Amino acid sequence: MECCRRATPGTLLLFLAFLLLSSRTARSEEDQDGLWDAWGPWSECSRTCGGGASYSLRRCLSSKSCEGRNIRYRTCSNVDCPPEAGDFRAQQCSAHNDVKHHGQFYEWLPVSNDPDNPCSLKCQAKGTALVVELAPKVLDGTRCYTESLDMCISGLCQIVGCDHQLGSTVKEDNCGVCNGDGSTCRLVRGQYKSQLSATKCKILRDGPLDLDLLTCYLPLAY
């Protein structure tokens, strides 16, 4: 029995063509990377707490144009803000309190969870029905929605996972563990509020906290 077979001329030609194509592809990728300068340092974070955004830039070295992005982002300052810091969107609205709107001063309150444009700064004049877009874009790091980690960057809502990574779809499980499997807590139903503190469980029913019955997940040790 033959241990090997001699390659035919046709097979050799196909193999050489494959090597040539691979070499050209590798060179084109290297050439494309070579059109860009190195990425610059990361900018200062847009926030000091509560989750912000930082960016890095690179320069196109070609006289024509370069493929790809010249800016990249990452999250930063992913620590909770102290209670006295207040809501970040509310801070941006209140910054307009000393600016006249149609000849009048108003105390502006944030309008959150806009389904059409969550990254514009819409504020409502306190005590009135007047809602105004005071800026086309909120500051980078502003939450798109109050109950989400997704954040606005350069006027666009970007997905953020519980691991605080941009583009991540990782979620907390019912126990509040990021990317967990739900094994660190147990489901409890039918407990009276006098028996369970609402702060020690994850409430699954919307509404006031003085409900007679709660449905929640508790740590296994509770």
PDB file of C-alpha atoms in Angstrom:
ATOM      1  CA  MET A   1       0.000   0.000   0.000  1.00  0.00           C
ATOM      2  CA  GLU A   2       1.238   3.497  -0.859  1.00  0.00           C
ATOM      3  CA  CYS A   3       1.911   5.687   2.152  1.00  0.00           C
ATOM      4  CA  CYS A   4       1.545   8.895   0.193  1.00  0.00           C
ATOM      5  CA  ARG A   5       0.509  10.176  -3.217  1.00  0.00           C
ATOM      6  CA  ARG A   6       2.331  12.532  -5.536  1.00  0.00           C
ATOM      7  CA  ALA A   7       0.608  15.887  -5.949  1.00  0.00           C
ATOM      8  CA  THR A   8      -0.739  16.528  -9.418  1.00  0.00           C
ATOM      9  CA  PRO A   9       0.140  19.747 -11.256  1.00  0.00           C
ATOM     10  CA  GLY A  10      -3.440  20.966 -10.740  1.00  0.00           C
ATOM     11  CA  THR A  11      -3.225  20.447  -6.989  1.00  0.00           C
ATOM     12  CA  LEU A  12       0.082  22.302  -6.817  1.00  0.00           C
ATOM     13  CA  LEU A  13      -1.381  25.230  -8.733  1.00  0.00           C
ATOM     14  CA  LEU A  14      -4.350  25.437  -6.368  1.00  0.00           C
ATOM     15  CA  PHE A  15      -2.046  25.325  -3.350  1.00  0.00           C
ATOM     16  CA  LEU A  16       0.202  28.069  -4.758  1.00  0.00           C
ATOM     17  CA  ALA A  17      -2.850  30.209  -5.550  1.00  0.00           C
ATOM     18  CA  PHE A  18      -4.087  29.756  -1.959  1.00  0.00           C
ATOM     19  CA  LEU A  19      -0.685  30.827  -0.555  1.00  0.00           C
ATOM     20  CA  LEU A  20      -0.609  33.883  -2.844  1.00  0.00           C
ATOM     21  CA  LEU A  21      -4.142  34.936  -1.842  1.00  0.00           C
ATOM     22  CA  SER A  22      -3.366  34.478   1.865  1.00  0.00           C
ATOM     23  CA  SER A  23      -0.201  36.539   1.511  1.00  0.00           C
ATOM     24  CA  ARG A  24      -2.062  39.353  -0.263  1.00  0.00           C
ATOM     25  CA  THR A  25      -4.821  39.340   2.386  1.00  0.00           C
ATOM     26  CA  ALA A  26      -2.269  39.508   5.198  1.00  0.00           C
ATOM     27  CA  ARG A  27      -0.405  42.319   3.426  1.00  0.00           C
ATOM     28  CA  SER A  28      -3.599  44.294   2.779  1.00  0.00           C
ATOM     29  CA  GLU A  29      -4.555  44.040   6.479  1.00  0.00           C
ATOM     30  CA  GLU A  30      -1.057  45.168   7.470  1.00  0.00           C
ATOM     31  CA  ASP A  31      -1.219  48.019   4.955  1.00  0.00           C
ATOM     32  CA  GLN A  32      -4.634  49.031   6.284  1.00  0.00           C
ATOM     33  CA  ASP A  33      -3.359  49.080   9.870  1.00  0.00           C
ATOM     34  CA  GLY A  34      -0.352  51.024   8.676  1.00  0.00           C
ATOM     35  CA  LEU A  35      -2.597  53.854   7.466  1.00  0.00           C
ATOM     36  CA  TRP A  36      -3.488  54.665  11.085  1.00  0.00           C
ATOM     37  CA  ASP A  37      -1.310  56.185  13.754  1.00  0.00           C
ATOM     38  CA  ALA A  38      -1.244  54.452  17.151  1.00  0.00           C
ATOM     39  CA  TRP A  39      -4.176  54.960  19.508  1.00  0.00           C
ATOM     40  CA  GLY A  40      -3.697  57.934  21.807  1.00  0.00           C
ATOM     41  CA  PRO A  41      -4.095  57.970  25.599  1.00  0.00           C
ATOM     42  CA  TRP A  42      -7.509  57.645  27.217  1.00  0.00           C
ATOM     43  CA  SER A  43      -9.242  60.898  28.064  1.00  0.00           C
ATOM     44  CA  GLU A  44     -10.346  61.923  31.515  1.00  0.00           C
ATOM     45  CA  CYS A  45     -13.580  60.215  32.552  1.00  0.00           C
ATOM     46  CA  SER A  46     -16.754  62.204  31.897  1.00  0.00           C
ATOM     47  CA  ARG A  47     -17.893  61.474  35.460  1.00  0.00           C
ATOM     48  CA  THR A  48     -16.199  60.926  38.810  1.00  0.00           C
ATOM     49  CA  CYS A  49     -18.760  58.304  39.921  1.00  0.00           C
ATOM     50  CA  GLY A  50     -21.879  56.533  38.731  1.00  0.00           C
ATOM     51  CA  GLY A  51     -20.330  55.301  35.488  1.00  0.00           C
ATOM     52  CA  GLY A  52     -18.936  57.585  32.821  1.00  0.00           C
ATOM     53  CA  ALA A  53     -17.186  57.360  29.468  1.00  0.00           C
ATOM     54  CA  SER A  54     -13.626  57.897  28.315  1.00  0.00           C
ATOM     55  CA  TYR A  55     -12.359  58.039  24.744  1.00  0.00           C
ATOM     56  CA  SER A  56      -9.156  57.496  22.790  1.00  0.00           C
ATOM     57  CA  LEU A  57      -8.307  58.931  19.357  1.00  0.00           C
ATOM     58  CA  ARG A  58      -6.067  57.905  16.493  1.00  0.00           C
ATOM     59  CA  ARG A  59      -4.936  59.784  13.392  1.00  0.00           C
ATOM     60  CA  CYS A  60      -5.287  58.715   9.773  1.00  0.00           C
ATOM     61  CA  LEU A  61      -1.858  58.877   8.114  1.00  0.00           C
ATOM     62  CA  SER A  62      -3.172  58.453   4.581  1.00  0.00           C
ATOM     63  CA  SER A  63      -3.559  61.390   2.206  1.00  0.00           C
ATOM     64  CA  LYS A  64      -6.940  59.970   1.198  1.00  0.00           C
ATOM     65  CA  SER A  65      -8.962  58.174   3.880  1.00  0.00           C
ATOM     66  CA  CYS A  66      -8.740  55.268   6.294  1.00  0.00           C
ATOM     67  CA  GLU A  67     -11.225  52.492   6.966  1.00  0.00           C
ATOM     68  CA  GLY A  68     -12.448  52.087  10.507  1.00  0.00           C
ATOM     69  CA  ARG A  69     -13.046  54.447  13.429  1.00  0.00           C
ATOM     70  CA  ASN A  70     -10.796  57.205  14.655  1.00  0.00           C
ATOM     71  CA  ILE A  71     -12.346  57.141  18.138  1.00  0.00           C
ATOM     72  CA  ARG A  72     -13.067  54.389  20.653  1.00  0.00           C
ATOM     73  CA  TYR A  73     -14.816  54.471  24.022  1.00  0.00           C
ATOM     74  CA  ARG A  74     -14.766  52.611  27.315  1.00  0.00           C
ATOM     75  CA  THR A  75     -16.627  52.990  30.600  1.00  0.00           C
ATOM     76  CA  CYS A  76     -14.955  54.419  33.688  1.00  0.00           C
ATOM     77  CA  SER A  77     -15.672  55.581  37.261  1.00  0.00           C
ATOM     78  CA  ASN A  78     -17.960  52.595  37.795  1.00  0.00           C
ATOM     79  CA  VAL A  79     -18.530  53.249  41.483  1.00  0.00           C
ATOM     80  CA  ASP A  80     -21.752  54.384  43.133  1.00  0.00           C
ATOM     81  CA  CYS A  81     -22.160  58.092  43.747  1.00  0.00           C
ATOM     82  CA  PRO A  82     -22.919  59.297  47.277  1.00  0.00           C
ATOM     83  CA  PRO A  83     -26.637  59.997  47.859  1.00  0.00           C
ATOM     84  CA  GLU A  84     -26.042  63.742  48.084  1.00  0.00           C
ATOM     85  CA  ALA A  85     -24.609  63.798  44.549  1.00  0.00           C
ATOM     86  CA  GLY A  86     -28.083  63.633  43.027  1.00  0.00           C
ATOM     87  CA  ASP A  87     -29.197  62.479  39.585  1.00  0.00           C
ATOM     88  CA  PHE A  88     -26.784  63.263  36.731  1.00  0.00           C
ATOM     89  CA  ARG A  89     -29.531  64.212  34.261  1.00  0.00           C
ATOM     90  CA  ALA A  90     -31.176  66.397  36.909  1.00  0.00           C
ATOM     91  CA  GLN A  91     -27.863  68.215  37.417  1.00  0.00           C
ATOM     92  CA  GLN A  92     -27.723  69.020  33.707  1.00  0.00           C
ATOM     93  CA  CYS A  93     -31.284  70.387  33.746  1.00  0.00           C
ATOM     94  CA  SER A  94     -30.710  72.521  36.834  1.00  0.00           C
ATOM     95  CA  ALA A  95     -27.630  74.035  35.185  1.00  0.00           C
ATOM     96  CA  HIS A  96     -30.103  75.990  33.021  1.00  0.00           C
ATOM     97  CA  ASN A  97     -31.997  77.485  35.977  1.00  0.00           C
ATOM     98  CA  ASP A  98     -30.102  80.762  35.710  1.00  0.00           C
ATOM     99  CA  VAL A  99     -30.664  81.055  31.938  1.00  0.00           C
ATOM    100  CA  LYS A 100     -33.817  82.814  30.761  1.00  0.00           C
ATOM    101  CA  HIS A 101     -36.182  80.851  28.526  1.00  0.00           C
ATOM    102  CA  HIS A 102     -38.388  83.219  26.489  1.00  0.00           C
ATOM    103  CA  GLY A 103     -37.668  85.951  28.986  1.00  0.00           C
ATOM    104  CA  GLN A 104     -38.376  83.915  32.120  1.00  0.00           C
ATOM    105  CA  PHE A 105     -36.402  81.931  34.641  1.00  0.00           C
ATOM    106  CA  TYR A 106     -37.575  78.398  35.424  1.00  0.00           C
ATOM    107  CA  GLU A 107     -36.533  75.638  37.763  1.00  0.00           C
ATOM    108  CA  TRP A 108     -35.915  72.720  35.438  1.00  0.00           C
ATOM    109  CA  LEU A 109     -36.574  69.063  36.295  1.00  0.00           C
ATOM    110  CA  PRO A 110     -35.394  66.095  34.217  1.00  0.00           C
ATOM    111  CA  VAL A 111     -37.693  64.276  31.799  1.00  0.00           C
ATOM    112  CA  SER A 112     -36.413  60.698  31.785  1.00  0.00           C
ATOM    113  CA  ASN A 113     -37.073  57.540  29.769  1.00  0.00           C
ATOM    114  CA  ASP A 114     -37.927  59.220  26.474  1.00  0.00           C
ATOM    115  CA  PRO A 115     -38.513  56.243  24.139  1.00  0.00           C
ATOM    116  CA  ASP A 116     -37.807  58.274  20.986  1.00  0.00           C
ATOM    117  CA  ASN A 117     -34.646  60.128  21.993  1.00  0.00           C
ATOM    118  CA  PRO A 118     -33.325  59.093  25.409  1.00  0.00           C
ATOM    119  CA  CYS A 119     -30.051  60.945  24.910  1.00  0.00           C
ATOM    120  CA  SER A 120     -31.435  64.458  24.439  1.00  0.00           C
ATOM    121  CA  LEU A 121     -31.684  66.751  27.453  1.00  0.00           C
ATOM    122  CA  LYS A 122     -35.412  67.294  27.889  1.00  0.00           C
ATOM    123  CA  CYS A 123     -36.477  69.146  31.008  1.00  0.00           C
ATOM    124  CA  GLN A 124     -39.787  70.261  32.476  1.00  0.00           C
ATOM    125  CA  ALA A 125     -40.343  73.618  34.113  1.00  0.00           C
ATOM    126  CA  LYS A 126     -41.360  72.938  37.713  1.00  0.00           C
ATOM    127  CA  GLY A 127     -45.042  73.553  38.387  1.00  0.00           C
ATOM    128  CA  THR A 128     -45.905  73.761  34.688  1.00  0.00           C
ATOM    129  CA  ALA A 129     -46.553  71.466  31.734  1.00  0.00           C
ATOM    130  CA  LEU A 130     -43.744  73.129  29.774  1.00  0.00           C
ATOM    131  CA  VAL A 131     -41.231  70.576  28.443  1.00  0.00           C
ATOM    132  CA  VAL A 132     -38.233  71.856  26.509  1.00  0.00           C
ATOM    133  CA  GLU A 133     -35.221  70.225  24.885  1.00  0.00           C
ATOM    134  CA  LEU A 134     -32.462  72.282  26.473  1.00  0.00           C
ATOM    135  CA  ALA A 135     -29.643  70.436  24.681  1.00  0.00           C
ATOM    136  CA  PRO A 136     -29.576  67.986  21.751  1.00  0.00           C
ATOM    137  CA  LYS A 137     -27.252  65.673  23.694  1.00  0.00           C
ATOM    138  CA  VAL A 138     -26.831  64.870  27.368  1.00  0.00           C
ATOM    139  CA  LEU A 139     -23.304  64.572  28.747  1.00  0.00           C
ATOM    140  CA  ASP A 140     -21.480  61.310  28.110  1.00  0.00           C
ATOM    141  CA  GLY A 141     -22.204  58.760  30.822  1.00  0.00           C
ATOM    142  CA  THR A 142     -25.818  59.839  31.386  1.00  0.00           C
ATOM    143  CA  ARG A 143     -28.093  56.825  31.721  1.00  0.00           C
ATOM    144  CA  CYS A 144     -30.392  56.278  28.737  1.00  0.00           C
ATOM    145  CA  TYR A 145     -33.107  55.002  31.075  1.00  0.00           C
ATOM    146  CA  THR A 146     -33.436  55.175  34.834  1.00  0.00           C
ATOM    147  CA  GLU A 147     -33.584  51.395  35.350  1.00  0.00           C
ATOM    148  CA  SER A 148     -30.758  50.511  32.954  1.00  0.00           C
ATOM    149  CA  LEU A 149     -26.958  50.655  32.833  1.00  0.00           C
ATOM    150  CA  ASP A 150     -27.080  51.650  29.151  1.00  0.00           C
ATOM    151  CA  MET A 151     -25.450  55.055  28.736  1.00  0.00           C
ATOM    152  CA  CYS A 152     -25.462  57.924  26.295  1.00  0.00           C
ATOM    153  CA  ILE A 153     -22.196  58.533  24.472  1.00  0.00           C
ATOM    154  CA  SER A 154     -21.916  61.272  21.867  1.00  0.00           C
ATOM    155  CA  GLY A 155     -25.707  61.497  21.738  1.00  0.00           C
ATOM    156  CA  LEU A 156     -26.320  57.778  21.125  1.00  0.00           C
ATOM    157  CA  CYS A 157     -27.574  55.167  23.577  1.00  0.00           C
ATOM    158  CA  GLN A 158     -24.942  52.448  24.013  1.00  0.00           C
ATOM    159  CA  ILE A 159     -25.617  49.032  25.540  1.00  0.00           C
ATOM    160  CA  VAL A 160     -23.764  48.383  28.813  1.00  0.00           C
ATOM    161  CA  GLY A 161     -23.831  45.046  30.633  1.00  0.00           C
ATOM    162  CA  CYS A 162     -23.726  44.472  34.371  1.00  0.00           C
ATOM    163  CA  ASP A 163     -19.972  43.912  33.877  1.00  0.00           C
ATOM    164  CA  HIS A 164     -19.800  47.618  32.892  1.00  0.00           C
ATOM    165  CA  GLN A 165     -18.475  46.792  29.425  1.00  0.00           C
ATOM    166  CA  LEU A 166     -19.749  48.646  26.361  1.00  0.00           C
ATOM    167  CA  GLY A 167     -21.647  46.361  24.004  1.00  0.00           C
ATOM    168  CA  SER A 168     -21.987  43.663  26.675  1.00  0.00           C
ATOM    169  CA  THR A 169     -25.353  41.946  27.074  1.00  0.00           C
ATOM    170  CA  VAL A 170     -24.486  40.284  30.399  1.00  0.00           C
ATOM    171  CA  LYS A 171     -27.347  40.652  32.901  1.00  0.00           C
ATOM    172  CA  GLU A 172     -27.842  40.174  36.621  1.00  0.00           C
ATOM    173  CA  ASP A 173     -29.705  37.042  37.658  1.00  0.00           C
ATOM    174  CA  ASN A 174     -32.656  37.162  40.056  1.00  0.00           C
ATOM    175  CA  CYS A 175     -30.223  37.109  42.960  1.00  0.00           C
ATOM    176  CA  GLY A 176     -28.538  40.294  41.771  1.00  0.00           C
ATOM    177  CA  VAL A 177     -25.371  38.460  40.708  1.00  0.00           C
ATOM    178  CA  CYS A 178     -23.831  39.617  37.428  1.00  0.00           C
ATOM    179  CA  ASN A 179     -23.897  36.751  34.921  1.00  0.00           C
ATOM    180  CA  GLY A 180     -25.044  34.453  37.751  1.00  0.00           C
ATOM    181  CA  ASP A 181     -27.118  31.296  37.458  1.00  0.00           C
ATOM    182  CA  GLY A 182     -29.669  32.077  40.176  1.00  0.00           C
ATOM    183  CA  SER A 183     -28.246  29.557  42.622  1.00  0.00           C
ATOM    184  CA  THR A 184     -27.320  31.959  45.422  1.00  0.00           C
ATOM    185  CA  CYS A 185     -30.837  32.864  46.552  1.00  0.00           C
ATOM    186  CA  ARG A 186     -34.283  31.388  47.008  1.00  0.00           C
ATOM    187  CA  LEU A 187     -37.727  32.545  45.940  1.00  0.00           C
ATOM    188  CA  VAL A 188     -40.052  33.583  48.760  1.00  0.00           C
ATOM    189  CA  ARG A 189     -43.734  34.387  48.307  1.00  0.00           C
ATOM    190  CA  GLY A 190     -46.516  35.379  50.636  1.00  0.00           C
ATOM    191  CA  GLN A 191     -44.447  37.038  53.358  1.00  0.00           C
ATOM    192  CA  TYR A 192     -45.876  40.067  55.115  1.00  0.00           C
ATOM    193  CA  LYS A 193     -43.866  43.263  55.004  1.00  0.00           C
ATOM    194  CA  SER A 194     -43.691  43.250  58.789  1.00  0.00           C
ATOM    195  CA  GLN A 195     -41.751  39.991  58.542  1.00  0.00           C
ATOM    196  CA  LEU A 196     -39.416  40.954  55.685  1.00  0.00           C
ATOM    197  CA  SER A 197     -37.601  44.176  55.038  1.00  0.00           C
ATOM    198  CA  ALA A 198     -38.054  45.341  51.452  1.00  0.00           C
ATOM    199  CA  THR A 199     -34.391  46.313  51.412  1.00  0.00           C
ATOM    200  CA  LYS A 200     -33.346  42.683  51.926  1.00  0.00           C
ATOM    201  CA  CYS A 201     -35.131  41.280  48.917  1.00  0.00           C
ATOM    202  CA  LYS A 202     -35.569  41.976  45.253  1.00  0.00           C
ATOM    203  CA  ILE A 203     -39.209  43.021  44.845  1.00  0.00           C
ATOM    204  CA  LEU A 204     -40.794  41.552  41.739  1.00  0.00           C
ATOM    205  CA  ARG A 205     -44.093  43.398  41.932  1.00  0.00           C
ATOM    206  CA  ASP A 206     -44.353  47.053  40.972  1.00  0.00           C
ATOM    207  CA  GLY A 207     -46.205  49.388  43.266  1.00  0.00           C
ATOM    208  CA  PRO A 208     -45.937  50.915  46.718  1.00  0.00           C
ATOM    209  CA  LEU A 209     -43.815  49.167  49.311  1.00  0.00           C
ATOM    210  CA  ASP A 210     -46.673  48.984  51.825  1.00  0.00           C
ATOM    211  CA  LEU A 211     -48.297  46.040  50.021  1.00  0.00           C
ATOM    212  CA  ASP A 212     -49.457  43.307  52.391  1.00  0.00           C
ATOM    213  CA  LEU A 213     -47.675  40.632  50.357  1.00  0.00           C
ATOM    214  CA  LEU A 214     -44.279  40.670  48.716  1.00  0.00           C
ATOM    215  CA  THR A 215     -42.716  38.382  46.129  1.00  0.00           C
ATOM    216  CA  CYS A 216     -38.962  38.436  46.368  1.00  0.00           C
ATOM    217  CA  TYR A 217     -35.676  36.580  46.203  1.00  0.00           C
ATOM    218  CA  LEU A 218     -33.684  36.222  49.409  1.00  0.00           C
ATOM    219  CA  PRO A 219     -30.080  35.055  49.957  1.00  0.00           C
ATOM    220  CA  LEU A 220     -29.890  31.383  50.896  1.00  0.00           C
ATOM    221  CA  ALA A 221     -28.537  32.271  54.329  1.00  0.00           C
ATOM    222  CA  TYR A 222     -31.494  34.509  55.194  1.00  0.00           C
TER     223      TYR A 222
END
